[in-house]
Structure formats: structure tokens, C-alpha cells
Amino acid sequence: MAAIRELCKSLVQPILAVMIGLLTGAIVIAAVGESVIGTYQEMWKGAFGSFYFFTSTLARATPIMLIALGLALAFRAGVFNLGAEGQMVLGAISATLVAIYLPAPGIVKMLAGLMVGIAVGGLWSLLAGFMEARFRIPLLISTLLFNYIAVLFASYLVTEPFQDRTGSAALAQTLMLDKSAWLPKLFSGMSVHAGFFFAIAAALLLFWVIRFTPFGYEVKMLGQNPLFARYGGINQIKVMLTGMFASGGLAGLAGTVEVFGSHYRFVDGALTVPNFAWTGMMATLLANSHPIGIVFTSILLAAFQTGAMGVERNTEVPLELASVIQAVLILFISAKFSYDWWKKRKAKGGESHGAA
């Protein structure tokens, strides 16, 4: 019962934010001269109007959900991991190269690629955590800058040593994966693949870890009150490093399943252009880092993106409508965090004045 109440509480914020976003979107639609109700009906049809569109939305939500879950673990531990994009890309290119060049059956290539994607993403994230623990380099800065290193390095790999030069287009991409190493589709002819099950399983596992394990308790204590956690004997460095590895590992898995389940090769820019990492961060913040809430917010944000494609096809409203709604969601989240920070500062000020 307590878990249900906690989940409902975590969904209040995203529901309110979405209502404000939709109201703002309605103003944009009216300014263009289109019907607000008709446009939102087209958005609904584009996201959930048929089984094909519904599965497309779930496929779009898969990498968003995995990234969001990783960030949720980091945020709950009071760690600001802004490097999910680099961790996703580096994990994906590493997994792809392993699956292409490993001399093994297809299923072994697939499993090896998934494990390598998780390991590389986790280790890239762990490096930033080590720099914080050893040299006091703020994670907020190192993880953000690490994105550029990872993305540009992956771009170099697919434009120079590992570029597929068998075709005439000479695009910046790797060779195609063997079909036996592809992630299976959940439904024939549809875009959603087995990576969606991985994301759901990760959400349930993270919920269990946070709620029922000693490590989850340590994460919660460290995120809520670091000083109390330190006095309680919690190893802050150990929890931080573990959280960073798991966070980066899930981001690496997100990129890997997107390649193995949708693109079947690493294409330069294919993971960065859709903004999976930043949408995942928005899903985390909207759900207040609740693992089950993230499942819903990830699907919701993916629905905005796939639905906006339907809107652009059938109305005069541009595709950027989804970006407008997401921008309003970011403003709402920023306002909430600013208000919470102001309340905490005011409370601390009152306590200091009373002590004096």
C-alpha cells in the first residue's frame, strides 16, 4: 500500500507538468491557425492510433527509459551524472565492434555485445566518479565534458578505421551486424524489440534494489542527507562509484539495444540526433527518480515525439510542437527545483536564527 501511495505521489508532478505543457502547446497551435482539438487528436493517433504506431512509441521509449533509470539511481544518491549521452554512444560503438568482429555464433555475438556495452558505458562513467573521489573534479563538469570526448571518438572510429566502405555512399557507419546477432522483434513487422523487455526488467530491478536492499537504503540516505549518512557509517565513495557504474552501464545498454534492435549498425549521429540522453533526463526529473514512474514518463515523452510526426504529416503544425511542449516541461522542472531549493535555504536560515 505504501508503494502504491509513493507511486501515485510521484505521478502528480508529471501530470501537472504535462497539463501545463499541453496548454502551452494549444496556444502555439491556435497561433498557427489550426484546430487545437484536431491537432491533439492527430498527435494521439500518431502515438497510439494503431498497433503499429503504439509499438513505434514503445520502441522510441526504450532507450529513453534505460537512460532515465540509470540517471535516477545516480540522482537518488545525490550524484549529478550529465554524461549519459557519451556513455550511451561509447557503449554502443564498443558493443557493435565486438559483435561485428568476434568470431562466434550470432547469439554469442549478441550477448557479448550487450555485456560489453554495459561494461564500457559503466567504466566511462566510473572514470568520472574516480576523478571526483581522487582529484575532487566535480562530476557535473567532468561528465558533461566527457560527452564530447566519447561522441567525437566514436565519430572518428566510424569515419576512419571501422567505416563501411563496401557501399557507394561511404557514410560514417560500421558494417552491418550479422542478422543472427539482431535483437528479436516482439511482433513481426513492428519496430519494438526485446530491448523494451530489458527496460521494464531494469525498472522492476531498480525498484526492488532501492526499496528492499541495504544498498538502496544507503543510496536513499546519501541522497537525502549526506552528513547523516556519513555519521551513520555509510561509505560515500563506494556508493557513489557503484551508482556511477550502474548509471553508465544502463546508458551503455540503451545505446546497444538501439543499435542491435533498430539500426543493426552504428551510424554516426543516429543516437545523438534524437536526444535520447536529454529526454531520459527529463523523464527522470518528471518522475522524481521513481523507477516505476519513469516507465510512464518515458512512454509519455516518446509519445510526444512520435505523435508530433503524425501532426506534421496531417496538419500545418510543425514537428517542433513536441519541442515546445518539452521546453515547457523543462521550465516547470526548473521552477520546481528552484522553489524546493529556496524553501530549504529559508528553513536553514530560520534554524540558524533560532539557534542564535
Short mmCIF file of C-alpha atoms in Angstrom, two decimals:
data_model
loop_
_atom_site.label_atom_id
_atom_site.label_comp_id
_atom_site.label_asym_id
_atom_site.label_seq_id
_atom_site.Cartn_x
_atom_site.Cartn_y
_atom_site.Cartn_z
CA MET A 1 0.00 0.00 0.00
CA ALA A 2 2.82 2.38 0.85
CA ALA A 3 4.45 1.61 -2.52
CA ILE A 4 1.21 2.49 -4.32
CA ARG A 5 0.94 5.78 -2.43
CA GLU A 6 4.55 6.58 -3.26
CA LEU A 7 3.94 5.84 -6.94
CA CYS A 8 0.79 8.00 -7.05
CA LYS A 9 2.68 10.82 -5.36
CA SER A 10 5.47 10.54 -7.93
CA LEU A 11 2.93 10.81 -10.78
CA VAL A 12 1.32 14.05 -9.53
CA GLN A 13 4.22 16.19 -10.71
CA PRO A 14 4.40 14.81 -14.29
CA ILE A 15 0.63 15.01 -14.73
CA LEU A 16 0.60 18.66 -13.68
CA ALA A 17 3.62 19.42 -15.86
CA VAL A 18 2.05 17.73 -18.89
CA MET A 19 -1.18 19.69 -18.44
CA ILE A 20 0.78 22.94 -18.44
CA GLY A 21 2.76 21.76 -21.47
CA LEU A 22 -0.39 20.87 -23.39
CA LEU A 23 -1.94 24.24 -22.58
CA THR A 24 1.15 25.97 -23.93
CA GLY A 25 1.05 23.75 -27.00
CA ALA A 26 -2.58 24.75 -27.51
CA ILE A 27 -1.51 28.41 -27.68
CA VAL A 28 1.07 27.53 -30.36
CA ILE A 29 -1.49 25.53 -32.34
CA ALA A 30 -4.01 28.37 -32.18
CA ALA A 31 -1.35 30.84 -33.34
CA VAL A 32 -0.72 28.66 -36.40
CA GLY A 33 -4.43 28.70 -37.11
CA GLU A 34 -5.15 25.00 -36.65
CA SER A 35 -7.77 23.31 -34.50
CA VAL A 36 -6.41 22.56 -31.04
CA ILE A 37 -8.61 19.51 -30.53
CA GLY A 38 -7.98 18.24 -34.05
CA THR A 39 -4.22 18.65 -33.71
CA TYR A 40 -4.10 16.79 -30.41
CA GLN A 41 -6.25 14.06 -31.92
CA GLU A 42 -3.66 13.69 -34.68
CA MET A 43 -0.92 13.60 -32.06
CA TRP A 44 -2.76 10.83 -30.21
CA LYS A 45 -3.23 8.89 -33.45
CA GLY A 46 0.44 9.31 -34.34
CA ALA A 47 1.48 7.86 -30.98
CA PHE A 48 -1.26 5.34 -30.13
CA GLY A 49 -3.71 5.38 -33.06
CA SER A 50 -2.84 1.90 -34.29
CA PHE A 51 -0.87 -1.07 -33.08
CA TYR A 52 1.96 -0.08 -35.42
CA PHE A 53 2.15 3.46 -34.03
CA PHE A 54 1.86 2.15 -30.46
CA THR A 55 4.80 -0.22 -30.92
CA SER A 56 6.78 2.61 -32.56
CA THR A 57 6.21 4.68 -29.44
CA LEU A 58 7.39 1.81 -27.23
CA ALA A 59 10.49 1.40 -29.40
CA ARG A 60 11.22 5.12 -29.07
CA ALA A 61 10.70 4.92 -25.31
CA THR A 62 13.14 2.02 -24.81
CA PRO A 63 16.48 3.91 -24.86
CA ILE A 64 14.87 6.85 -23.06
CA MET A 65 13.70 4.56 -20.27
CA LEU A 66 17.05 2.82 -19.80
CA ILE A 67 18.93 6.12 -19.66
CA ALA A 68 16.35 7.59 -17.28
CA LEU A 69 16.66 4.61 -14.91
CA GLY A 70 20.43 4.97 -14.79
CA LEU A 71 20.17 8.68 -14.08
CA ALA A 72 17.54 8.03 -11.42
CA LEU A 73 19.94 5.83 -9.47
CA ALA A 74 22.66 8.48 -9.69
CA PHE A 75 20.32 11.31 -8.72
CA ARG A 76 18.94 9.37 -5.76
CA ALA A 77 22.50 9.03 -4.49
CA GLY A 78 22.98 12.76 -4.82
CA VAL A 79 25.24 12.32 -7.85
CA PHE A 80 24.76 14.50 -10.93
CA ASN A 81 25.61 12.35 -13.93
CA LEU A 82 25.25 14.51 -17.04
CA GLY A 83 27.30 12.15 -19.22
CA ALA A 84 24.61 9.71 -20.34
CA GLU A 85 25.00 10.70 -23.99
CA GLY A 86 28.70 9.86 -24.08
CA GLN A 87 28.20 6.68 -22.06
CA MET A 88 25.43 5.59 -24.44
CA VAL A 89 27.48 6.28 -27.58
CA LEU A 90 30.72 4.74 -26.31
CA GLY A 91 28.90 1.64 -25.06
CA ALA A 92 27.07 1.29 -28.39
CA ILE A 93 30.14 1.61 -30.64
CA SER A 94 32.11 -0.84 -28.45
CA ALA A 95 29.27 -3.37 -28.47
CA THR A 96 28.85 -3.01 -32.23
CA LEU A 97 32.52 -3.61 -32.99
CA VAL A 98 32.58 -6.66 -30.71
CA ALA A 99 29.50 -8.11 -32.39
CA ILE A 100 30.96 -7.50 -35.86
CA TYR A 101 34.46 -8.85 -35.37
CA LEU A 102 34.03 -11.53 -32.68
CA PRO A 103 34.39 -14.95 -34.35
CA ALA A 104 31.42 -16.65 -32.71
CA PRO A 105 27.80 -17.69 -33.36
CA GLY A 106 25.18 -14.94 -33.58
CA ILE A 107 23.70 -15.45 -30.12
CA VAL A 108 27.18 -15.26 -28.57
CA LYS A 109 27.88 -12.06 -30.50
CA MET A 110 24.62 -10.57 -29.25
CA LEU A 111 25.22 -11.47 -25.60
CA ALA A 112 28.87 -10.38 -25.76
CA GLY A 113 27.83 -7.09 -27.34
CA LEU A 114 25.24 -6.42 -24.64
CA MET A 115 27.73 -7.14 -21.86
CA VAL A 116 30.44 -5.02 -23.48
CA GLY A 117 28.00 -2.15 -23.98
CA ILE A 118 27.10 -2.21 -20.29
CA ALA A 119 30.73 -2.57 -19.19
CA VAL A 120 32.12 0.22 -21.38
CA GLY A 121 29.33 2.64 -20.52
CA GLY A 122 29.76 1.83 -16.84
CA LEU A 123 33.55 2.19 -16.90
CA TRP A 124 33.37 5.50 -18.78
CA SER A 125 31.01 6.78 -16.09
CA LEU A 126 33.15 5.25 -13.35
CA LEU A 127 36.17 7.19 -14.62
CA ALA A 128 34.36 10.44 -13.89
CA GLY A 129 33.44 9.12 -10.44
CA PHE A 130 37.06 8.19 -9.76
CA MET A 131 38.19 11.69 -10.77
CA GLU A 132 35.67 13.13 -8.31
CA ALA A 133 36.82 10.84 -5.50
CA ARG A 134 40.56 11.11 -6.16
CA PHE A 135 41.09 14.62 -7.54
CA ARG A 136 37.89 16.43 -6.49
CA ILE A 137 36.94 17.18 -10.09
CA PRO A 138 33.18 17.92 -9.96
CA LEU A 139 31.04 15.29 -11.62
CA LEU A 140 28.80 17.99 -13.02
CA ILE A 141 31.70 19.24 -15.14
CA SER A 142 33.59 16.02 -15.93
CA THR A 143 30.55 14.01 -17.06
CA LEU A 144 29.35 16.85 -19.27
CA LEU A 145 32.74 17.27 -20.95
CA PHE A 146 33.20 13.51 -21.29
CA ASN A 147 30.23 13.56 -23.69
CA TYR A 148 32.27 15.43 -26.29
CA ILE A 149 35.23 13.06 -25.97
CA ALA A 150 33.06 9.94 -26.35
CA VAL A 151 30.89 11.23 -29.20
CA LEU A 152 33.82 12.58 -31.22
CA PHE A 153 35.90 9.45 -30.63
CA ALA A 154 33.03 7.25 -31.82
CA SER A 155 32.64 9.52 -34.85
CA TYR A 156 36.34 9.08 -35.65
CA LEU A 157 36.07 5.28 -35.41
CA VAL A 158 33.25 5.12 -37.98
CA THR A 159 34.81 7.62 -40.38
CA GLU A 160 38.31 6.16 -40.40
CA PRO A 161 39.34 2.67 -39.19
CA PHE A 162 35.94 0.93 -38.99
CA GLN A 163 33.95 2.68 -41.70
CA ASP A 164 31.88 0.51 -44.01
CA ARG A 165 33.36 1.14 -47.44
CA THR A 166 31.51 -1.64 -49.23
CA GLY A 167 28.73 0.66 -50.46
CA SER A 168 28.87 3.62 -52.81
CA ALA A 169 27.54 6.14 -50.29
CA ALA A 170 30.56 5.86 -47.97
CA LEU A 171 28.54 7.00 -44.97
CA ALA A 172 30.07 7.28 -41.50
CA GLN A 173 28.89 3.92 -40.24
CA THR A 174 30.12 0.45 -39.40
CA LEU A 175 29.47 -2.76 -41.25
CA MET A 176 26.05 -4.34 -40.80
CA LEU A 177 25.66 -6.77 -37.92
CA ASP A 178 25.01 -10.41 -38.74
CA LYS A 179 21.27 -10.95 -38.74
CA SER A 180 21.72 -13.72 -36.16
CA ALA A 181 23.03 -11.06 -33.70
CA TRP A 182 20.00 -8.78 -34.03
CA LEU A 183 17.68 -8.37 -31.07
CA PRO A 184 14.40 -10.11 -31.90
CA LYS A 185 11.29 -8.08 -32.60
CA LEU A 186 8.45 -8.56 -30.16
CA PHE A 187 5.92 -8.54 -33.01
CA SER A 188 6.50 -9.34 -36.64
CA GLY A 189 6.67 -6.23 -38.82
CA MET A 190 6.76 -3.88 -35.82
CA SER A 191 9.64 -1.77 -34.57
CA VAL A 192 9.56 -2.61 -30.84
CA HIS A 193 12.22 -5.17 -29.94
CA ALA A 194 13.42 -7.21 -26.96
CA GLY A 195 15.22 -4.15 -25.58
CA PHE A 196 11.85 -2.96 -24.28
CA PHE A 197 11.69 -6.01 -22.01
CA PHE A 198 15.19 -5.18 -20.80
CA ALA A 199 13.99 -1.70 -19.88
CA ILE A 200 10.95 -2.99 -17.99
CA ALA A 201 13.09 -5.55 -16.18
CA ALA A 202 15.60 -2.84 -15.27
CA ALA A 203 12.80 -0.67 -13.85
CA LEU A 204 11.50 -3.52 -11.67
CA LEU A 205 15.02 -4.45 -10.55
CA LEU A 206 15.89 -0.88 -9.66
CA PHE A 207 12.64 -0.50 -7.73
CA TRP A 208 13.46 -3.65 -5.75
CA VAL A 209 17.06 -2.56 -5.10
CA ILE A 210 16.08 0.88 -3.86
CA ARG A 211 13.20 -0.30 -1.72
CA PHE A 212 14.36 -3.63 -0.28
CA THR A 213 18.17 -3.80 -0.21
CA PRO A 214 20.82 -2.31 2.09
CA PHE A 215 22.44 -0.64 -0.92
CA GLY A 216 19.15 1.02 -1.75
CA TYR A 217 18.89 2.32 1.80
CA GLU A 218 22.42 3.72 1.57
CA VAL A 219 21.60 5.41 -1.74
CA LYS A 220 18.48 6.95 -0.25
CA MET A 221 20.27 8.19 2.86
CA LEU A 222 23.18 9.59 0.86
CA GLY A 223 20.85 11.45 -1.47
CA GLN A 224 18.63 12.88 1.26
CA ASN A 225 21.18 13.75 3.92
CA PRO A 226 24.89 13.19 3.11
CA LEU A 227 26.01 14.40 6.54
CA PHE A 228 23.73 11.96 8.37
CA ALA A 229 24.81 9.16 6.01
CA ARG A 230 28.47 9.87 6.77
CA TYR A 231 27.88 9.77 10.51
CA GLY A 232 25.85 6.60 10.07
CA GLY A 233 28.88 4.81 8.67
CA ILE A 234 27.83 4.75 5.00
CA ASN A 235 30.82 4.63 2.66
CA GLN A 236 30.02 7.62 0.49
CA ILE A 237 32.74 6.95 -2.09
CA LYS A 238 31.72 3.31 -2.53
CA VAL A 239 28.05 4.16 -3.03
CA MET A 240 28.91 6.98 -5.42
CA LEU A 241 31.20 4.82 -7.55
CA THR A 242 28.73 1.93 -7.61
CA GLY A 243 25.93 4.29 -8.59
CA MET A 244 28.03 5.85 -11.33
CA PHE A 245 28.97 2.47 -12.81
CA ALA A 246 25.35 1.27 -12.80
CA SER A 247 24.15 4.58 -14.24
CA GLY A 248 26.67 4.49 -17.08
CA GLY A 249 26.04 0.79 -17.66
CA LEU A 250 22.34 1.39 -18.24
CA ALA A 251 23.16 4.24 -20.62
CA GLY A 252 25.55 1.92 -22.49
CA LEU A 253 22.82 -0.71 -22.64
CA ALA A 254 20.42 1.91 -24.04
CA GLY A 255 22.72 2.64 -26.95
CA THR A 256 23.47 -1.04 -27.51
CA VAL A 257 19.84 -2.17 -27.73
CA GLU A 258 19.06 0.73 -30.07
CA VAL A 259 21.80 -0.45 -32.43
CA PHE A 260 21.10 -4.17 -32.07
CA GLY A 261 17.32 -3.78 -32.24
CA SER A 262 16.72 -0.90 -34.66
CA HIS A 263 19.72 0.27 -36.74
CA TYR A 264 21.73 -3.01 -36.92
CA ARG A 265 24.92 -0.97 -37.33
CA PHE A 266 26.45 2.04 -35.62
CA VAL A 267 25.65 5.15 -37.64
CA ASP A 268 27.34 8.41 -36.70
CA GLY A 269 24.76 10.75 -35.14
CA ALA A 270 21.94 8.18 -35.03
CA LEU A 271 21.99 8.10 -31.21
CA THR A 272 22.71 11.78 -30.58
CA VAL A 273 20.34 13.50 -33.02
CA PRO A 274 17.15 12.10 -31.36
CA ASN A 275 18.36 13.49 -27.98
CA PHE A 276 17.71 10.23 -26.14
CA ALA A 277 20.02 11.22 -23.28
CA TRP A 278 18.44 14.57 -22.53
CA THR A 279 14.92 13.20 -22.95
CA GLY A 280 15.89 10.47 -20.48
CA MET A 281 16.98 13.10 -18.00
CA MET A 282 13.63 14.84 -18.42
CA ALA A 283 11.81 11.54 -17.82
CA THR A 284 13.80 11.04 -14.62
CA LEU A 285 13.09 14.51 -13.30
CA LEU A 286 9.41 14.33 -14.19
CA ALA A 287 9.06 11.04 -12.29
CA ASN A 288 11.09 12.37 -9.37
CA SER A 289 13.53 9.47 -9.95
CA HIS A 290 10.89 6.83 -9.16
CA PRO A 291 11.68 3.70 -11.25
CA ILE A 292 8.06 2.76 -11.95
CA GLY A 293 7.10 6.37 -12.62
CA ILE A 294 9.92 6.52 -15.17
CA VAL A 295 8.24 3.80 -17.23
CA PHE A 296 5.21 6.06 -17.70
CA THR A 297 7.09 9.33 -18.20
CA SER A 298 9.42 7.73 -20.77
CA ILE A 299 6.49 6.42 -22.80
CA LEU A 300 4.78 9.80 -22.47
CA LEU A 301 7.78 11.74 -23.78
CA ALA A 302 8.28 9.21 -26.57
CA ALA A 303 4.59 9.63 -27.45
CA PHE A 304 5.06 13.38 -27.80
CA GLN A 305 7.85 12.76 -30.32
CA THR A 306 6.14 10.05 -32.39
CA GLY A 307 2.81 11.86 -32.15
CA ALA A 308 4.35 15.09 -33.41
CA MET A 309 5.39 13.25 -36.57
CA GLY A 310 1.72 12.42 -37.18
CA VAL A 311 0.77 16.04 -36.54
CA GLU A 312 3.28 17.28 -39.12
CA ARG A 313 2.02 14.76 -41.68
CA ASN A 314 -1.64 15.70 -41.38
CA THR A 315 -1.74 19.37 -40.27
CA GLU A 316 0.13 22.62 -40.80
CA VAL A 317 1.54 22.45 -37.28
CA PRO A 318 5.32 21.86 -37.44
CA LEU A 319 7.17 18.95 -35.84
CA GLU A 320 8.69 21.39 -33.34
CA LEU A 321 5.41 21.35 -31.38
CA ALA A 322 6.83 18.45 -29.35
CA SER A 323 9.95 20.52 -28.64
CA VAL A 324 7.80 23.39 -27.41
CA ILE A 325 5.91 21.12 -25.02
CA GLN A 326 9.16 19.57 -23.77
CA ALA A 327 10.68 23.02 -23.27
CA VAL A 328 7.72 23.94 -21.05
CA LEU A 329 8.26 20.72 -19.09
CA ILE A 330 11.90 21.72 -18.54
CA LEU A 331 10.82 25.16 -17.33
CA PHE A 332 8.33 23.52 -14.95
CA ILE A 333 11.00 21.20 -13.57
CA SER A 334 13.47 24.08 -13.20
CA ALA A 335 10.88 26.17 -11.37
CA LYS A 336 10.11 23.28 -9.01
CA PHE A 337 13.77 22.69 -8.19
CA SER A 338 14.32 26.42 -7.64
CA TYR A 339 11.32 26.55 -5.30
CA ASP A 340 12.48 23.49 -3.34
CA TRP A 341 15.98 24.98 -3.06
CA TRP A 342 14.54 28.29 -1.84
CA LYS A 343 12.40 26.51 0.77
CA LYS A 344 15.37 24.53 2.09
CA ARG A 345 17.53 27.63 2.25
CA LYS A 346 14.79 29.54 4.06
CA ALA A 347 14.35 26.67 6.54
CA LYS A 348 18.09 26.55 7.24
CA GLY A 349 18.12 30.30 7.71
CA GLY A 350 15.29 30.04 10.22
CA GLU A 351 17.08 27.29 12.14
CA SER A 352 20.31 29.33 12.29
CA HIS A 353 18.41 32.39 13.51
CA GLY A 354 16.64 30.33 16.18
CA ALA A 355 19.93 28.81 17.36
CA ALA A 356 21.46 32.26 17.66
#
